[in-house]
Coordinates of C-alpha atoms and ligand atoms in Angstrom, one line a residue:
M1 CA -14.4 -10.7 -1.1
D2 CA -11.5 -13.0 -0.5
N3 CA -8.9 -12.2 2.2
R4 CA -5.9 -13.4 0.4
K5 CA -2.7 -11.4 1.1
K6 CA -2.2 -8.6 -1.6
Y7 CA 1.3 -7.9 -2.7
A8 CA 2.9 -4.9 -4.5
A9 CA 6.3 -6.5 -5.0
G10 CA 9.3 -5.1 -6.7
N11 CA 12.2 -7.1 -8.0
W12 CA 15.3 -4.9 -8.4
K13 CA 17.4 -7.8 -9.9
M14 CA 21.1 -6.8 -10.2
N15 CA 20.3 -3.1 -9.8
G16 CA 20.8 -0.8 -6.8
T17 CA 23.6 0.7 -4.8
S18 CA 23.5 3.2 -2.0
A19 CA 22.6 5.9 -4.5
A20 CA 19.2 4.1 -4.9
M21 CA 18.3 4.4 -1.2
G22 CA 16.3 7.6 -1.9
E23 CA 14.0 5.7 -4.3
L24 CA 13.5 3.0 -1.6
T25 CA 12.6 5.6 1.1
Q26 CA 10.0 7.3 -1.1
I27 CA 8.4 3.9 -1.8
A28 CA 8.5 3.1 2.0
D29 CA 7.0 6.5 3.0
V30 CA 3.9 5.9 0.7
A31 CA 3.7 2.2 1.7
A32 CA 3.1 3.1 5.4
G33 CA -0.5 2.8 6.2
M34 CA -1.5 0.9 3.0
G35 CA -3.6 -2.1 3.2
V36 CA -1.4 -4.1 0.9
I37 CA 2.1 -5.6 1.5
T38 CA 4.8 -3.6 -0.2
M39 CA 7.8 -5.8 -0.9
I40 CA 11.1 -5.1 -2.7
G41 CA 13.5 -7.9 -3.7
L42 CA 16.8 -6.2 -3.2
P43 CA 20.3 -7.2 -4.1
A44 CA 21.9 -8.8 -1.1
T45 CA 24.2 -5.9 -0.5
M46 CA 21.3 -3.5 0.1
I47 CA 19.1 -5.7 2.4
D48 CA 20.7 -4.6 5.7
R49 CA 20.5 -1.0 4.6
A50 CA 16.8 -1.2 4.1
R51 CA 16.2 -2.2 7.7
G52 CA 13.7 -0.2 9.5
L53 CA 12.0 1.3 6.4
G54 CA 8.8 -0.5 7.2
I55 CA 8.4 -2.4 4.0
A56 CA 9.0 -6.1 3.4
I57 CA 12.4 -7.0 1.9
A58 CA 13.2 -10.1 -0.1
G59 CA 16.3 -11.7 -1.1
Q60 CA 16.4 -12.8 -4.8
D61 CA 17.8 -16.4 -4.2
C62 CA 19.1 -18.6 -1.4
H63 CA 21.2 -21.7 -1.2
T64 CA 19.7 -25.1 -0.2
H65 CA 22.0 -25.2 2.8
Q66 CA 22.2 -22.7 5.7
N67 CA 26.0 -22.5 5.7
G68 CA 29.2 -24.3 4.5
A69 CA 31.7 -24.4 1.7
H70 CA 29.7 -22.7 -1.0
T71 CA 31.7 -19.7 -2.2
G72 CA 29.6 -16.8 -3.4
D73 CA 26.3 -18.2 -2.3
I74 CA 23.9 -16.8 0.3
S75 CA 21.8 -18.8 2.7
A76 CA 18.3 -18.2 3.9
N77 CA 19.5 -17.7 7.5
M78 CA 21.9 -15.0 6.3
L79 CA 19.0 -13.2 4.4
V80 CA 17.0 -13.2 7.7
D81 CA 20.1 -12.1 9.6
A82 CA 20.3 -9.1 7.2
G83 CA 16.7 -8.2 7.6
A84 CA 14.7 -10.1 4.8
T85 CA 11.4 -11.6 5.5
H86 CA 10.9 -13.1 2.0
V87 CA 13.0 -14.6 -0.8
I88 CA 12.3 -14.8 -4.5
L89 CA 13.0 -18.2 -5.8
G90 CA 13.0 -19.8 -9.3
H91 CA 12.9 -16.5 -11.1
S92 CA 13.1 -17.4 -14.9
E93 CA 16.5 -15.4 -15.1
R94 CA 17.9 -17.8 -12.5
R95 CA 16.4 -20.8 -14.2
T96 CA 18.0 -19.7 -17.4
D97 CA 21.3 -18.1 -16.2
H98 CA 22.0 -20.6 -13.5
A99 CA 20.4 -23.7 -15.0
E100 CA 18.1 -23.9 -11.9
T101 CA 15.7 -26.8 -12.1
S102 CA 12.3 -27.1 -10.4
E103 CA 13.8 -29.8 -8.1
L104 CA 16.6 -27.4 -6.9
I105 CA 13.9 -24.7 -6.3
A106 CA 11.9 -27.0 -4.1
A107 CA 15.1 -27.7 -2.0
K108 CA 15.7 -23.9 -1.8
T109 CA 11.9 -23.4 -0.8
R110 CA 12.5 -25.9 2.0
A111 CA 15.7 -24.0 3.1
A112 CA 13.7 -20.7 3.1
W113 CA 10.9 -22.2 5.2
A114 CA 13.4 -23.6 7.6
A115 CA 14.8 -20.1 8.1
D116 CA 11.2 -18.6 8.5
L117 CA 11.4 -16.8 5.2
V118 CA 8.3 -16.5 3.0
A119 CA 9.2 -18.2 -0.4
I120 CA 8.0 -16.3 -3.6
V121 CA 8.1 -19.2 -6.0
C122 CA 8.2 -18.1 -9.7
I123 CA 6.7 -20.1 -12.5
G124 CA 6.2 -19.2 -16.1
E125 CA 6.2 -20.5 -19.7
S126 CA 8.5 -19.5 -22.6
E127 CA 7.1 -17.8 -25.7
E128 CA 7.5 -21.0 -27.7
Q129 CA 5.5 -22.9 -25.1
Y130 CA 2.9 -20.2 -25.1
R131 CA 2.6 -20.3 -28.9
A132 CA 2.4 -24.1 -28.7
G133 CA -0.7 -23.8 -26.3
I134 CA 1.0 -25.8 -23.6
T135 CA 1.2 -23.0 -20.9
M136 CA -0.8 -24.9 -18.3
D137 CA 1.1 -28.2 -18.9
V138 CA 4.3 -26.3 -18.3
L139 CA 3.0 -24.5 -15.3
R140 CA 1.5 -27.7 -13.7
A141 CA 4.8 -29.4 -14.0
Q142 CA 6.7 -26.5 -12.5
I143 CA 4.2 -26.2 -9.6
N144 CA 4.4 -30.0 -8.9
A145 CA 8.2 -30.0 -9.0
S146 CA 9.0 -26.6 -7.4
L147 CA 6.6 -26.6 -4.6
P148 CA 7.3 -29.0 -1.7
D149 CA 4.6 -30.4 0.5
G150 CA 3.7 -28.0 3.2
A151 CA 3.0 -24.8 1.3
T152 CA 0.6 -22.5 3.2
P153 CA -0.5 -18.9 2.7
E154 CA 1.9 -18.0 5.6
N155 CA 5.1 -19.5 4.0
T156 CA 4.5 -19.3 0.3
V157 CA 3.5 -17.0 -2.5
I158 CA 3.3 -17.9 -6.2
A159 CA 4.5 -15.5 -8.9
Y160 CA 3.2 -16.2 -12.4
E161 CA 5.6 -14.6 -14.9
P162 CA 5.3 -15.5 -18.6
I163 CA 9.0 -15.4 -19.7
W164 CA 8.1 -13.7 -22.9
A165 CA 6.4 -10.9 -20.9
I166 CA 9.4 -10.1 -18.7
G167 CA 11.0 -6.8 -19.7
T168 CA 9.5 -6.8 -23.1
G169 CA 6.5 -4.6 -22.7
L170 CA 4.3 -7.4 -23.9
T171 CA 1.6 -8.9 -21.6
P172 CA -1.0 -11.6 -22.0
T173 CA -4.6 -10.3 -22.3
T174 CA -6.4 -9.7 -19.1
E175 CA -8.7 -12.6 -20.0
E176 CA -5.6 -14.8 -20.4
I177 CA -4.1 -13.7 -17.1
Q178 CA -7.4 -14.4 -15.3
S179 CA -7.9 -17.8 -16.7
I180 CA -4.3 -18.9 -16.2
H181 CA -4.3 -17.6 -12.5
A182 CA -7.6 -19.5 -11.9
A183 CA -6.2 -22.7 -13.4
I184 CA -2.9 -22.2 -11.3
R185 CA -5.1 -21.8 -8.2
A186 CA -6.9 -25.1 -8.9
E187 CA -3.4 -26.8 -8.9
L188 CA -2.3 -25.4 -5.6
P189 CA -2.5 -27.3 -2.3
D190 CA -4.3 -24.3 -0.7
A191 CA -6.6 -22.1 -2.6
M192 CA -5.7 -19.2 -0.3
L193 CA -2.1 -18.9 -1.5
S194 CA -1.5 -15.5 -3.1
I195 CA -0.7 -15.6 -6.8
L196 CA 1.1 -12.5 -8.2
Y197 CA 1.2 -11.6 -11.9
G198 CA 4.6 -10.6 -13.3
G199 CA 5.7 -9.4 -16.7
S200 CA 5.7 -5.8 -17.9
V201 CA 3.4 -4.4 -15.2
K202 CA 3.4 -0.7 -15.3
P203 CA 1.4 2.2 -14.1
S204 CA -0.9 2.1 -17.2
N205 CA -1.8 -1.5 -17.0
A206 CA -1.7 -2.2 -13.2
S207 CA -5.3 -1.4 -12.4
D208 CA -6.7 -3.7 -15.0
I209 CA -4.5 -6.6 -14.1
F210 CA -4.9 -6.2 -10.4
A211 CA -8.7 -6.0 -10.7
L212 CA -8.8 -9.6 -11.9
E213 CA -10.4 -12.0 -9.5
D214 CA -7.5 -14.4 -9.1
V215 CA -4.7 -11.9 -9.2
D216 CA -3.4 -11.0 -5.8
G217 CA -0.9 -8.2 -6.8
G218 CA 2.2 -8.0 -8.9
L219 CA 5.9 -8.9 -9.1
V220 CA 7.3 -5.9 -10.9
G221 CA 10.9 -5.6 -12.4
G222 CA 11.7 -2.5 -14.4
A223 CA 8.9 -0.4 -13.1
S224 CA 9.8 -0.9 -9.4
L225 CA 13.2 0.8 -9.8
K226 CA 11.8 4.3 -9.7
A227 CA 9.4 5.5 -7.0
D228 CA 7.6 7.6 -9.5
D229 CA 6.7 4.4 -11.4
F230 CA 6.2 2.0 -8.6
I231 CA 4.1 4.2 -6.3
P232 CA 1.1 4.4 -8.8
I233 CA 1.4 0.6 -9.1
M234 CA 1.2 0.3 -5.3
K235 CA -1.9 2.6 -5.3
A236 CA -3.5 0.6 -8.2
L237 CA -3.4 -2.4 -6.0
E238 CA -4.7 -0.5 -2.9
G239 CA -7.5 0.7 -5.2
T240 CA -8.7 -2.9 -5.7
M241 CA -9.2 -3.2 -1.9
K242 CA -11.9 -0.5 -1.7
Ligands
LIG1 C1 10.5 -9.7 -13.3 O1 11.7 -9.8 -13.8 O2 10.1 -10.3 -12.3 C2 9.6 -8.7 -14.1 C3 8.4 -9.0 -14.0 O3 10.1 -7.8 -14.8 P1 9.4 -6.6 -15.7 O4 8.3 -6.0 -14.8 O5 10.5 -5.7 -16.0 O6 8.8 -7.3 -16.8

């Protein structure tokens, strides 16, 4: 049995106002005492409000600098000040919507580490790349360019999220997920880094995905917004620890 850290991680994206605090509280109540790390990537406006709930809180982006003339941006230091311990970097929606390159993500990762945040570095191939059979070439290039020297299990988590599986209800087969995670692990500077799977994880498929040898939990979008959906996913991960 490995002792890599196991994460039930949610990504609320641009969802959540004070009205959603009840969902967060329900998630936190169940997370207490679990042997896995429950983490939610919150909109920046909610991070401070989630203080004291007892779950790990992530920002969804940070700037490469800790302060300065960057209107509308948020720094890693600010995320820590608000109560975050983690930050999601290089999500495919940011790579697409904000033209983020792997080189920029590496600079953001260094900024996160400098502020003592754990970086959740996202990688994933498009549907076209998947169909062309070049998934591992794409992922290898993303890992090499997005992950600076110095990644350790204490400061970094990898999230493998096939873009075509995000929010679509589609997922690779469990065989594909396992073989890609194993291949990613072989590319990492430290084999003990946690690798999360993301892309249409839901209560009905979480157990099968989390049971895979090289999957250390999930990064969950839509199904993390409601406690009734996310709690069974947390429990599915906890179930793999027994
Ligand atoms: C995500 O955006 O990180 C994600 C995995 O979304 P979903 O679970 O909704 O596919």
